[in-house]
């Protein structure tokens, strides 16, 4: 067999795919299934918690209407699923009508459709820094200029968002939307505080932008009071409907059904509908009916509560292990929900270069670089706590801390060798305490 020349058709590729990278997590997937690896890398919910019996029951209900389950459906989704969307949004305090909700093949498709609807090449968007790598991936196809807005432990910093928008305005860059994951953000685990949500809405009004509110994790709260969605705050204000809300069943039910939704005003939904017709005509009827059957017949809130109980225990295991094992120069966030902790190593360490060593020691994480459009985040890593049992999380963090410590010691040895002395020790100070305003992704 001749070797396949992977770039044989390079001259035919569209410009849009040339700069596109595969998500680091997707690439890691193969390695992570290796037996013995403790993977803190994926973003997997624990689908084992759902159980075979419950699944058999909902499948049985769907089988009663096999013909419809196996058929094409309306692009916007079946009526039964729209009722569920309205109910789930109401559970988070956002009022929506059947006409305002639109089914997508995961929130991931929502991201693609929003980008398809709004972005021409060279348009500007604001994203948190770091931000969800899958969103960067979806947006990249439309070739926007991504401007990252720094976050601290209270979420995106509004003054920095305003500054970025003013600069873009001076430079004549057409700004289209602000993308935010307000609750237990992927990857940083931080939550945008209520006052900043209001401020972000004011900024969007001032610059006449859309806000894309991506909220897969809002219901996975372990502590603290739930915060109003940006969508709900906008409704309170009675303002122009400029929030495009993205929801998903992946984290409150299961990602395998690949079902999410958009809530937006009619004009935007119309464009999204046309975009989806070109993408996949409609989302799976089978998935929609499974979900409708489950949400109609089972206590879905109790299941979400059970999941959050499981994740909370795992988050605690991760935070405890970090405190016990990590060198004092390492900082991390303290998520009140969701699936992720973001850890920041001293700035001279490179988490991407360190990964093969960690994998050789049987622990994996996602290096921070993939969560920025332009090369930041090298000394950071995302750690997932939802999928692995607490004792394994503890062991995984212990192994990871050994790798980090080794790299730090190597650096000290090199410094001593070149007689520059080891000065880095204390300048990083202690760990950022909970509630601190220090910027995420720096080592200060
Ligand atoms: C912030 C964020 N948005 C969207 C998605 C995509 O989710 P879905 O499974 O609904 O496509 C994820 C998945 O992890 C995510 O973390």
Short mmCIF file of C-alpha atoms and ligand atoms in Angstrom, two decimals:
data_model
loop_
_atom_site.label_atom_id
_atom_site.label_comp_id
_atom_site.label_asym_id
_atom_site.label_seq_id
_atom_site.Cartn_x
_atom_site.Cartn_y
_atom_site.Cartn_z
CA UNK A 1 0.00 0.00 0.00
CA UNK A 2 1.44 3.41 -0.89
CA UNK A 3 1.57 5.96 1.90
CA UNK A 4 -1.43 8.25 1.87
CA UNK A 5 -0.43 11.82 1.12
CA UNK A 6 -2.63 13.70 3.57
CA UNK A 7 -2.17 17.01 1.80
CA UNK A 8 -2.74 15.66 -1.70
CA UNK A 9 -5.66 18.07 -2.16
CA UNK A 10 -4.18 21.01 -0.35
CA UNK A 11 -4.50 23.19 -3.45
CA UNK A 12 -8.25 22.54 -3.49
CA UNK A 13 -9.02 23.20 0.17
CA UNK A 14 -11.09 26.23 1.11
CA UNK A 15 -9.25 28.96 2.97
CA UNK A 16 -11.61 28.41 5.89
CA UNK A 17 -10.23 24.98 6.72
CA UNK A 18 -6.58 25.96 6.47
CA UNK A 19 -6.34 27.62 9.86
CA UNK A 20 -8.64 25.14 11.57
CA UNK A 21 -7.22 22.94 14.32
CA UNK A 22 -8.75 19.87 15.85
CA UNK A 23 -9.69 20.30 19.48
CA UNK A 24 -6.95 19.00 21.76
CA UNK A 25 -9.51 17.00 23.72
CA UNK A 26 -10.78 15.23 20.61
CA UNK A 27 -7.22 14.28 19.66
CA UNK A 28 -6.53 13.00 23.13
CA UNK A 29 -9.56 10.73 23.15
CA UNK A 30 -7.72 7.69 21.70
CA UNK A 31 -4.90 7.82 24.27
CA UNK A 32 -7.31 8.30 27.10
CA UNK A 33 -9.08 5.02 26.61
CA UNK A 34 -5.80 3.23 27.36
CA UNK A 35 -6.28 1.08 30.46
CA UNK A 36 -4.78 2.52 33.61
CA UNK A 37 -4.89 6.17 32.53
CA UNK A 38 -6.61 8.48 34.97
CA UNK A 39 -8.15 10.96 32.61
CA UNK A 40 -8.89 14.39 34.00
CA UNK A 41 -9.00 15.52 30.39
CA UNK A 42 -12.43 14.86 28.90
CA UNK A 43 -15.56 16.86 29.53
CA UNK A 44 -17.65 13.77 30.05
CA UNK A 45 -20.70 13.76 32.28
CA UNK A 46 -21.10 10.50 34.17
CA UNK A 47 -23.66 8.70 31.99
CA UNK A 48 -23.20 5.55 34.13
CA UNK A 49 -25.41 7.28 36.67
CA UNK A 50 -28.48 7.04 34.41
CA UNK A 51 -28.79 3.28 34.52
CA UNK A 52 -29.91 0.55 32.17
CA UNK A 53 -33.40 0.15 33.61
CA UNK A 54 -34.35 3.81 33.22
CA UNK A 55 -33.01 3.77 29.68
CA UNK A 56 -34.95 0.61 28.83
CA UNK A 57 -38.14 2.23 30.05
CA UNK A 58 -37.88 5.35 27.93
CA UNK A 59 -36.80 3.31 24.90
CA UNK A 60 -39.84 1.12 25.38
CA UNK A 61 -42.13 4.17 25.32
CA UNK A 62 -40.53 5.42 22.13
CA UNK A 63 -40.87 2.01 20.45
CA UNK A 64 -44.64 2.41 20.74
CA UNK A 65 -44.37 5.15 18.12
CA UNK A 66 -41.57 3.68 16.04
CA UNK A 67 -42.79 5.10 12.75
CA UNK A 68 -42.43 8.68 13.97
CA UNK A 69 -39.14 8.00 15.75
CA UNK A 70 -37.69 6.71 12.50
CA UNK A 71 -39.02 9.57 10.37
CA UNK A 72 -37.67 13.03 9.41
CA UNK A 73 -39.06 15.82 11.55
CA UNK A 74 -39.54 19.59 11.44
CA UNK A 75 -36.31 21.63 11.36
CA UNK A 76 -37.20 23.51 14.55
CA UNK A 77 -38.02 20.30 16.44
CA UNK A 78 -41.07 18.24 17.39
CA UNK A 79 -43.84 19.89 19.41
CA UNK A 80 -43.24 17.48 22.29
CA UNK A 81 -39.61 18.49 22.64
CA UNK A 82 -40.44 22.19 22.49
CA UNK A 83 -42.67 21.73 25.53
CA UNK A 84 -39.68 20.23 27.32
CA UNK A 85 -37.43 23.13 26.26
CA UNK A 86 -39.90 25.63 27.65
CA UNK A 87 -40.12 23.67 30.91
CA UNK A 88 -36.36 23.35 31.33
CA UNK A 89 -35.80 27.04 30.65
CA UNK A 90 -38.51 27.95 33.15
CA UNK A 91 -36.70 25.81 35.74
CA UNK A 92 -33.79 28.22 35.38
CA UNK A 93 -36.09 31.23 35.55
CA UNK A 94 -36.20 32.10 31.85
CA UNK A 95 -39.59 32.47 30.23
CA UNK A 96 -39.77 31.17 26.66
CA UNK A 97 -42.62 30.30 24.34
CA UNK A 98 -42.75 27.41 21.88
CA UNK A 99 -42.12 29.87 19.01
CA UNK A 100 -38.92 31.14 20.61
CA UNK A 101 -37.20 27.79 21.01
CA UNK A 102 -35.45 25.85 18.31
CA UNK A 103 -33.91 22.36 18.49
CA UNK A 104 -30.29 21.81 17.50
CA UNK A 105 -28.00 18.82 17.27
CA UNK A 106 -26.27 19.67 20.55
CA UNK A 107 -25.36 23.15 21.71
CA UNK A 108 -22.34 22.61 19.50
CA UNK A 109 -24.54 22.96 16.44
CA UNK A 110 -26.07 26.04 18.02
CA UNK A 111 -22.61 27.60 18.13
CA UNK A 112 -22.00 26.78 14.49
CA UNK A 113 -25.40 28.12 13.41
CA UNK A 114 -24.95 31.35 15.37
CA UNK A 115 -21.56 31.86 13.73
CA UNK A 116 -23.00 31.02 10.31
CA UNK A 117 -25.75 33.56 10.90
CA UNK A 118 -23.62 36.46 12.10
CA UNK A 119 -20.04 36.17 10.96
CA UNK A 120 -18.32 37.34 7.81
CA UNK A 121 -14.59 36.95 7.52
CA UNK A 122 -12.80 39.58 9.59
CA UNK A 123 -15.75 40.35 11.87
CA UNK A 124 -14.90 40.70 15.53
CA UNK A 125 -16.23 38.73 18.47
CA UNK A 126 -15.51 38.92 22.17
CA UNK A 127 -14.93 35.70 24.06
CA UNK A 128 -13.84 35.04 27.60
CA UNK A 129 -10.16 34.25 27.98
CA UNK A 130 -9.91 31.28 28.29
CA UNK A 131 -13.03 30.10 26.46
CA UNK A 132 -14.65 26.84 25.36
CA UNK A 133 -12.34 25.31 22.74
CA UNK A 134 -15.26 23.82 20.82
CA UNK A 135 -16.70 27.29 20.34
CA UNK A 136 -13.41 28.57 18.98
CA UNK A 137 -13.44 25.62 16.64
CA UNK A 138 -16.98 26.30 15.44
CA UNK A 139 -16.30 30.02 15.00
CA UNK A 140 -12.98 29.47 13.19
CA UNK A 141 -14.72 28.22 10.06
CA UNK A 142 -16.16 31.71 9.59
CA UNK A 143 -12.76 33.35 10.14
CA UNK A 144 -13.57 36.01 12.72
CA UNK A 145 -11.14 38.02 14.79
CA UNK A 146 -11.45 36.61 18.27
CA UNK A 147 -10.73 39.04 21.08
CA UNK A 148 -10.35 37.48 24.49
CA UNK A 149 -11.59 39.36 27.51
CA UNK A 150 -9.76 38.44 30.72
CA UNK A 151 -11.67 36.92 33.60
CA UNK A 152 -11.16 36.92 37.29
CA UNK A 153 -12.97 34.75 39.77
CA UNK A 154 -16.15 36.76 39.19
CA UNK A 155 -16.16 35.99 35.46
CA UNK A 156 -15.51 38.20 32.44
CA UNK A 157 -14.25 41.64 33.46
CA UNK A 158 -16.72 44.18 32.02
CA UNK A 159 -14.27 47.08 31.95
CA UNK A 160 -11.93 44.98 29.81
CA UNK A 161 -14.83 44.05 27.50
CA UNK A 162 -15.69 47.72 27.06
CA UNK A 163 -12.09 48.61 26.40
CA UNK A 164 -11.79 45.89 23.73
CA UNK A 165 -14.97 47.13 22.04
CA UNK A 166 -13.81 50.73 22.06
CA UNK A 167 -10.53 49.70 20.53
CA UNK A 168 -12.30 47.65 17.86
CA UNK A 169 -14.51 50.63 17.09
CA UNK A 170 -11.47 52.90 16.67
CA UNK A 171 -9.93 50.30 14.36
CA UNK A 172 -13.10 49.96 12.29
CA UNK A 173 -13.63 46.27 13.13
CA UNK A 174 -17.30 45.28 12.81
CA UNK A 175 -18.13 43.62 16.12
CA UNK A 176 -20.92 41.07 16.06
CA UNK A 177 -21.37 39.30 19.37
CA UNK A 178 -20.07 38.61 22.84
CA UNK A 179 -19.81 34.91 23.60
CA UNK A 180 -20.07 33.90 27.25
CA UNK A 181 -20.44 30.72 29.27
CA UNK A 182 -21.78 32.42 32.39
CA UNK A 183 -22.07 29.46 34.74
CA UNK A 184 -19.16 27.25 35.87
CA UNK A 185 -17.41 28.12 32.70
CA UNK A 186 -15.70 25.60 30.50
CA UNK A 187 -12.72 25.61 31.00
CA UNK A 188 -12.18 27.98 33.95
CA UNK A 189 -15.00 26.84 36.26
CA UNK A 190 -15.83 30.44 37.19
CA UNK A 191 -19.26 32.07 37.23
CA UNK A 192 -20.19 35.52 35.99
CA UNK A 193 -21.62 37.36 39.01
CA UNK A 194 -25.08 38.95 38.73
CA UNK A 195 -23.94 42.55 38.59
CA UNK A 196 -21.57 41.75 35.76
CA UNK A 197 -24.38 40.04 33.86
CA UNK A 198 -26.30 43.31 34.00
CA UNK A 199 -23.24 45.27 33.03
CA UNK A 200 -22.60 42.99 30.06
CA UNK A 201 -26.15 43.60 28.88
CA UNK A 202 -25.61 47.36 29.20
CA UNK A 203 -22.42 47.10 27.18
CA UNK A 204 -24.12 45.04 24.48
CA UNK A 205 -26.85 47.66 24.28
CA UNK A 206 -24.36 50.47 24.07
CA UNK A 207 -22.42 48.82 21.23
CA UNK A 208 -25.54 47.24 19.69
CA UNK A 209 -24.25 43.68 19.80
CA UNK A 210 -25.78 40.29 20.32
CA UNK A 211 -24.86 38.24 23.40
CA UNK A 212 -24.46 34.51 22.90
CA UNK A 213 -25.20 32.93 26.27
CA UNK A 214 -24.01 29.32 26.27
CA UNK A 215 -25.33 27.66 29.39
CA UNK A 216 -24.77 23.90 29.55
CA UNK A 217 -23.84 23.87 33.24
CA UNK A 218 -26.23 26.29 34.97
CA UNK A 219 -28.24 23.53 36.63
CA UNK A 220 -25.18 21.71 37.92
CA UNK A 221 -24.74 23.93 40.95
CA UNK A 222 -23.26 22.47 44.15
CA UNK A 223 -23.32 25.54 46.35
CA UNK A 224 -24.43 29.15 46.37
CA UNK A 225 -27.64 30.62 44.97
CA UNK A 226 -28.64 30.19 41.31
CA UNK A 227 -28.14 33.37 39.28
CA UNK A 228 -30.55 34.72 36.68
CA UNK A 229 -29.63 33.95 33.08
CA UNK A 230 -28.74 36.91 30.87
CA UNK A 231 -31.87 36.01 28.90
CA UNK A 232 -34.01 36.38 32.01
CA UNK A 233 -32.36 39.66 33.02
CA UNK A 234 -33.04 41.05 29.60
CA UNK A 235 -36.68 40.05 29.88
CA UNK A 236 -36.88 41.85 33.22
CA UNK A 237 -35.57 44.99 31.57
CA UNK A 238 -38.08 44.66 28.74
CA UNK A 239 -35.29 45.48 26.35
CA UNK A 240 -34.65 44.44 22.73
CA UNK A 241 -34.22 40.69 22.62
CA UNK A 242 -30.50 40.54 21.92
CA UNK A 243 -29.51 37.44 23.87
CA UNK A 244 -29.18 34.23 21.90
CA UNK A 245 -29.42 31.51 24.53
CA UNK A 246 -27.91 28.08 23.92
CA UNK A 247 -29.02 25.14 26.02
CA UNK A 248 -28.28 21.42 25.92
CA UNK A 249 -29.46 18.09 27.26
CA UNK A 250 -25.88 16.83 27.34
CA UNK A 251 -25.24 17.70 30.97
CA UNK A 252 -28.70 17.32 32.50
CA UNK A 253 -29.57 14.13 30.64
CA UNK A 254 -26.94 12.65 28.27
CA UNK A 255 -24.62 13.85 25.50
CA UNK A 256 -25.29 10.71 23.45
CA UNK A 257 -28.67 12.05 22.31
CA UNK A 258 -26.87 15.04 20.73
CA UNK A 259 -29.67 17.44 21.44
CA UNK A 260 -29.59 21.08 22.38
CA UNK A 261 -31.53 24.22 21.65
CA UNK A 262 -31.49 27.92 20.89
CA UNK A 263 -33.81 30.54 22.35
CA UNK A 264 -33.79 33.79 20.44
CA UNK A 265 -36.03 36.34 18.82
CA UNK A 266 -37.90 35.44 15.63
CA UNK A 267 -35.64 37.16 13.09
CA UNK A 268 -32.54 35.39 14.37
CA UNK A 269 -34.32 32.05 14.63
CA UNK A 270 -35.45 32.35 11.04
CA UNK A 271 -31.84 32.66 9.86
CA UNK A 272 -30.77 29.84 12.14
CA UNK A 273 -33.54 27.69 10.72
CA UNK A 274 -32.25 28.23 7.18
CA UNK A 275 -28.71 27.48 8.33
CA UNK A 276 -29.83 24.24 9.95
CA UNK A 277 -31.70 23.12 6.84
CA UNK A 278 -28.36 23.24 5.04
CA UNK A 279 -26.54 21.49 7.86
CA UNK A 280 -28.75 18.50 8.71
CA UNK A 281 -32.41 19.23 7.85
CA UNK A 282 -33.51 18.37 11.37
CA UNK A 283 -32.21 16.82 14.57
CA UNK A 284 -32.95 13.18 15.26
CA UNK A 285 -36.63 12.42 15.97
CA UNK A 286 -35.49 9.37 17.89
CA UNK A 287 -33.45 11.50 20.29
CA UNK A 288 -36.20 14.06 20.66
CA UNK A 289 -38.74 11.37 21.48
CA UNK A 290 -36.43 9.68 23.98
CA UNK A 291 -35.99 12.97 25.76
CA UNK A 292 -39.67 13.89 25.60
CA UNK A 293 -40.60 10.48 27.00
CA UNK A 294 -38.08 10.85 29.82
CA UNK A 295 -38.98 14.42 30.76
CA UNK A 296 -42.70 13.66 30.67
CA UNK A 297 -42.53 10.50 32.76
CA UNK A 298 -39.55 10.71 35.07
CA UNK A 299 -38.41 13.07 37.78
CA UNK A 300 -35.66 14.77 35.77
CA UNK A 301 -34.99 17.31 38.51
CA UNK A 302 -34.22 14.49 40.93
CA UNK A 303 -31.76 13.05 38.42
CA UNK A 304 -30.00 16.41 38.01
CA UNK A 305 -29.83 16.63 41.79
CA UNK A 306 -28.29 13.17 41.97
CA UNK A 307 -25.72 14.13 39.33
CA UNK A 308 -24.77 17.30 41.16
CA UNK A 309 -24.34 15.25 44.35
CA UNK A 310 -21.92 12.95 42.53
CA UNK A 311 -20.02 15.84 40.94
CA UNK A 312 -19.83 17.79 44.15
CA UNK A 313 -18.11 14.90 45.91
CA UNK A 314 -15.65 14.66 43.01
CA UNK A 315 -15.00 18.38 42.96
CA UNK A 316 -14.26 18.23 46.67
CA UNK A 317 -11.90 15.31 46.08
CA UNK A 318 -10.10 17.33 43.42
CA UNK A 319 -9.83 20.53 45.45
CA UNK A 320 -8.64 18.62 48.52
CA UNK A 321 -6.03 16.73 46.50
CA UNK A 322 -4.81 19.91 44.82
CA UNK A 323 -4.37 21.55 48.20
CA UNK A 324 -2.60 18.49 49.56
CA UNK A 325 -0.24 17.69 46.70
CA UNK A 326 0.41 20.68 44.45
CA UNK A 327 3.44 22.91 44.99
CA UNK A 328 2.49 26.26 46.47
CA UNK A 329 3.30 28.08 43.21
CA UNK A 330 0.29 26.45 41.52
CA UNK A 331 -3.12 28.18 41.65
CA UNK A 332 -6.56 26.93 40.75
CA UNK A 333 -10.17 27.99 40.62
CA UNK A 334 -12.90 26.88 43.01
CA UNK A 335 -15.98 26.04 40.89
CA UNK A 336 -19.36 26.15 42.58
CA UNK A 337 -20.72 23.74 39.99
CA UNK A 338 -20.11 22.25 36.57
CA UNK A 339 -17.31 19.93 35.57
CA UNK A 340 -14.00 21.79 35.55
CA UNK A 341 -11.17 23.28 37.57
CA UNK A 342 -8.62 25.52 35.86
CA UNK A 343 -5.10 25.32 37.20
CA UNK A 344 -2.34 27.83 36.57
CA UNK A 345 1.28 26.75 36.85
CA UNK A 346 4.25 29.10 37.18
CA UNK A 347 4.61 31.02 33.91
CA UNK A 348 7.83 29.27 32.89
CA UNK A 349 6.11 25.85 32.68
CA UNK A 350 4.52 24.66 29.45
CA UNK A 351 1.53 22.39 30.07
CA UNK A 352 1.46 21.21 26.44
CA UNK A 353 5.08 20.07 26.55
CA UNK A 354 4.48 18.45 29.92
CA UNK A 355 1.50 16.36 28.79
CA UNK A 356 3.41 13.35 27.35
CA UNK A 357 5.24 13.06 30.69
CA UNK A 358 1.97 13.13 32.56
CA UNK A 359 0.46 10.51 30.26
CA UNK A 360 3.55 8.33 30.74
CA UNK A 361 2.73 8.55 34.47
CA UNK A 362 -0.88 7.60 33.71
CA UNK A 363 -2.63 10.91 34.22
CA UNK A 364 -4.03 13.25 31.58
CA UNK A 365 -5.39 16.79 31.45
CA UNK A 366 -6.10 19.30 28.72
CA UNK A 367 -3.36 21.92 28.21
CA UNK A 368 -4.59 25.51 28.42
CA UNK A 369 -3.45 26.68 25.00
CA UNK A 370 -6.45 25.29 23.13
CA UNK A 371 -8.78 27.57 25.06
CA UNK A 372 -7.32 30.74 23.56
CA UNK A 373 -7.35 31.77 19.92
CA UNK A 374 -3.84 33.15 20.00
CA UNK A 375 -1.29 31.19 21.97
CA UNK A 376 -1.96 32.22 25.57
CA UNK A 377 -2.63 29.77 28.37
CA UNK A 378 0.52 27.71 27.91
CA UNK A 379 1.11 27.42 31.64
CA UNK A 380 -2.49 26.44 32.37
CA UNK A 381 -4.50 23.24 32.34
CA UNK A 382 -8.13 22.19 32.51
CA UNK A 383 -8.95 19.44 34.97
CA UNK A 384 -12.22 17.56 34.76
CA UNK A 385 -13.76 16.05 37.87
CA UNK A 386 -17.11 14.71 36.63
CA UNK A 387 -16.09 11.39 35.15
CA UNK A 388 -13.59 9.79 37.49
CA UNK A 389 -14.31 8.42 40.96
CA UNK A 390 -12.98 10.42 43.95
CA UNK A 391 -10.16 8.02 44.88
CA UNK A 392 -8.88 8.05 41.32
CA UNK A 393 -9.11 11.84 41.18
CA UNK A 394 -6.97 12.00 44.29
CA UNK A 395 -4.41 9.62 42.84
CA UNK A 396 -4.48 11.47 39.50
CA UNK A 397 -3.74 14.79 41.15
CA UNK A 398 -0.99 13.21 43.22
CA UNK A 399 0.66 11.89 40.03
CA UNK A 400 0.19 15.22 38.28
CA UNK A 401 1.71 17.10 41.19
CA UNK A 402 4.77 14.86 40.95
CA UNK A 403 5.19 15.74 37.29
CA UNK A 404 4.76 19.47 37.99
CA UNK A 405 7.22 19.34 40.87
CA UNK A 406 9.79 17.55 38.72
CA UNK A 407 9.53 20.22 36.04
CA UNK A 408 9.92 22.92 38.64
CA UNK A 409 12.93 21.23 40.15
CA UNK A 410 14.48 20.83 36.73
CA UNK A 411 14.10 24.53 36.20
CA UNK A 412 15.70 25.27 39.60
CA UNK A 413 18.62 22.99 38.75
CA UNK A 414 19.10 24.71 35.41
CA UNK A 415 18.99 28.10 37.06
CA UNK A 416 21.50 27.06 39.67
CA UNK A 417 23.65 25.61 36.89
CA UNK A 418 23.73 28.92 35.08
CA UNK A 419 24.40 30.65 38.41
CA UNK A 420 21.41 32.87 38.14
CA UNK A 421 20.23 31.59 41.45
CA UNK A 422 16.76 30.31 42.13
CA UNK A 423 14.66 33.40 42.57
CA UNK A 424 11.34 32.16 41.39
CA UNK A 425 10.39 30.47 44.67
CA UNK A 426 8.46 32.98 46.65
CA UNK A 427 7.54 35.62 44.10
CA UNK A 428 4.39 33.80 43.08
CA UNK A 429 3.01 34.17 46.56
CA UNK A 430 0.38 31.90 47.98
CA UNK A 431 -2.60 30.42 46.27
CA UNK A 432 -5.25 32.78 45.05
CA UNK A 433 -7.87 32.62 47.76
CA UNK A 434 -11.47 32.05 46.82
CA UNK A 435 -13.09 35.33 45.81
CA UNK A 436 -9.81 36.93 44.86
CA UNK A 437 -9.93 39.33 41.93
CA UNK A 438 -6.69 38.10 40.38
CA UNK A 439 -6.94 37.45 36.66
CA UNK A 440 -7.42 33.82 35.61
CA UNK A 441 -4.55 32.33 33.61
CA UNK A 442 -1.77 34.37 35.15
CA UNK A 443 0.44 33.11 37.87
CA UNK A 444 -0.12 36.07 40.16
C1 LIG B 1 -19.54 25.56 26.98
C2 LIG B 1 -20.00 24.46 26.09
N1 LIG B 1 -20.80 24.74 25.08
C3 LIG B 1 -21.24 23.78 24.26
C4 LIG B 1 -20.88 22.47 24.43
C5 LIG B 1 -21.37 21.44 23.47
O1 LIG B 1 -22.35 20.67 24.06
P1 LIG B 1 -23.30 19.71 23.28
O2 LIG B 1 -22.99 18.35 23.79
O3 LIG B 1 -24.67 20.14 23.63
O4 LIG B 1 -23.05 19.84 21.81
C6 LIG B 1 -20.05 22.11 25.50
C7 LIG B 1 -19.63 20.74 25.70
O5 LIG B 1 -18.89 20.38 26.55
C8 LIG B 1 -19.59 23.15 26.34
O6 LIG B 1 -18.80 22.90 27.39
#
